Short mmCIF file of C-alpha atoms in Angstrom, two decimals:
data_model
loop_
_atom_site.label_atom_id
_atom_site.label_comp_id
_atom_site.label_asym_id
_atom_site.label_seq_id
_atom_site.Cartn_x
_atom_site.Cartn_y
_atom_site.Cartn_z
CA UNK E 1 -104.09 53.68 -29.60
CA UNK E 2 -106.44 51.99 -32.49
CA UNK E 3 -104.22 50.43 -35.31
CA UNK E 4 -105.69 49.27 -38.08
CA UNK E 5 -103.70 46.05 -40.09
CA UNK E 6 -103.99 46.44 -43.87
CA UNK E 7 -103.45 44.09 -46.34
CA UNK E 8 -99.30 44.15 -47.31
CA UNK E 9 -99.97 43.83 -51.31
CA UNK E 10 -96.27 44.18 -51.88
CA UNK E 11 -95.44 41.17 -50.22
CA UNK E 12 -98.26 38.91 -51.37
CA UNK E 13 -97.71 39.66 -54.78
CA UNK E 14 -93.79 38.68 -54.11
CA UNK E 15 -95.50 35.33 -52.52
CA UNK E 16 -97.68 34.71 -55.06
CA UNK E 17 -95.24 34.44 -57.83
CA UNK E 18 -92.91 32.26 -55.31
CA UNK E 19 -96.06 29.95 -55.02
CA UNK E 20 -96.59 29.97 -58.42
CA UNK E 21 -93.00 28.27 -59.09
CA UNK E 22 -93.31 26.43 -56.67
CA UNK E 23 -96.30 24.89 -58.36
CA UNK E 24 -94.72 24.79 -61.30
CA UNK E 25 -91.83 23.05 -59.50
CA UNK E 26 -93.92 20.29 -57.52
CA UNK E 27 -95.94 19.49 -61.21
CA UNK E 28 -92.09 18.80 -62.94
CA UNK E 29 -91.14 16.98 -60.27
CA UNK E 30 -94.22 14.42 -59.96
CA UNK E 31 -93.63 13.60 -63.41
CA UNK E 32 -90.21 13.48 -63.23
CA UNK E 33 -89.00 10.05 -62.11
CA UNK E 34 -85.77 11.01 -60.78
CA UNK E 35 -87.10 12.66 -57.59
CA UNK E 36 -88.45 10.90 -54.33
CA UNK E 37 -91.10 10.76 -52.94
CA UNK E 38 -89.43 12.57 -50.02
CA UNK E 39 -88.25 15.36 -52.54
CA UNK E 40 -91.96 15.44 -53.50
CA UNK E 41 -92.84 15.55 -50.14
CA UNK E 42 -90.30 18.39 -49.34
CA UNK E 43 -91.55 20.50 -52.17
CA UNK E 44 -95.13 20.11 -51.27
CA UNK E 45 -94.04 21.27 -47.45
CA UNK E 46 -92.56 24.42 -48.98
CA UNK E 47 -95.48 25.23 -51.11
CA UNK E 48 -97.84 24.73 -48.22
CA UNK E 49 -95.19 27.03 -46.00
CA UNK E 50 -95.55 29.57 -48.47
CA UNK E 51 -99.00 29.40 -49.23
CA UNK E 52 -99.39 30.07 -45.01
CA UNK E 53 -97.00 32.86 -45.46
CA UNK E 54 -99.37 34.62 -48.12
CA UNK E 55 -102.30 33.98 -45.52
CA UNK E 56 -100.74 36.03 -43.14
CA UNK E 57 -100.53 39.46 -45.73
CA UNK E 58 -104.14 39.76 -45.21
CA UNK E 59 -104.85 39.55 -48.73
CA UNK E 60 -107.71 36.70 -49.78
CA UNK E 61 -106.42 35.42 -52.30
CA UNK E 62 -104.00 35.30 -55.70
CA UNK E 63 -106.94 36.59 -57.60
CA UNK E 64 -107.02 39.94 -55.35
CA UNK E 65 -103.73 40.95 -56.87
#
């Protein structure tokens, strides 16, 4: 049997727009005094988890959307 994997648009879409708050999240928070370093560090951990996650749909890249 001969499978072929396609891109799963649905679900990089979905992590595209979670990677772009997170962005948008890790940006506030570096210029935001009031969090750590280890909150900055946290946040940057997720973004880099999701940003793996998106790798795995099979779809290049944000722009392919």
């Amino acid at each position: 049997m001969h499978s072929v994997l396609r891109p799963n648009y649905r679900r990089a879409r979905a992590l595209a727009l979670e990677i772009e708050a997170a962005r948008a999240h890790l940006d506030e928070a570096r210029g935001d005094p009031s969090y750590s370093l280890d909150d900055i560090e946290d946040l940057k951990a997720e973004l880099h988890h999701l940003e793996r996650k998106f790798s795995l749909t099979g779809v290049t890249s944000e722009y392919d959307l």
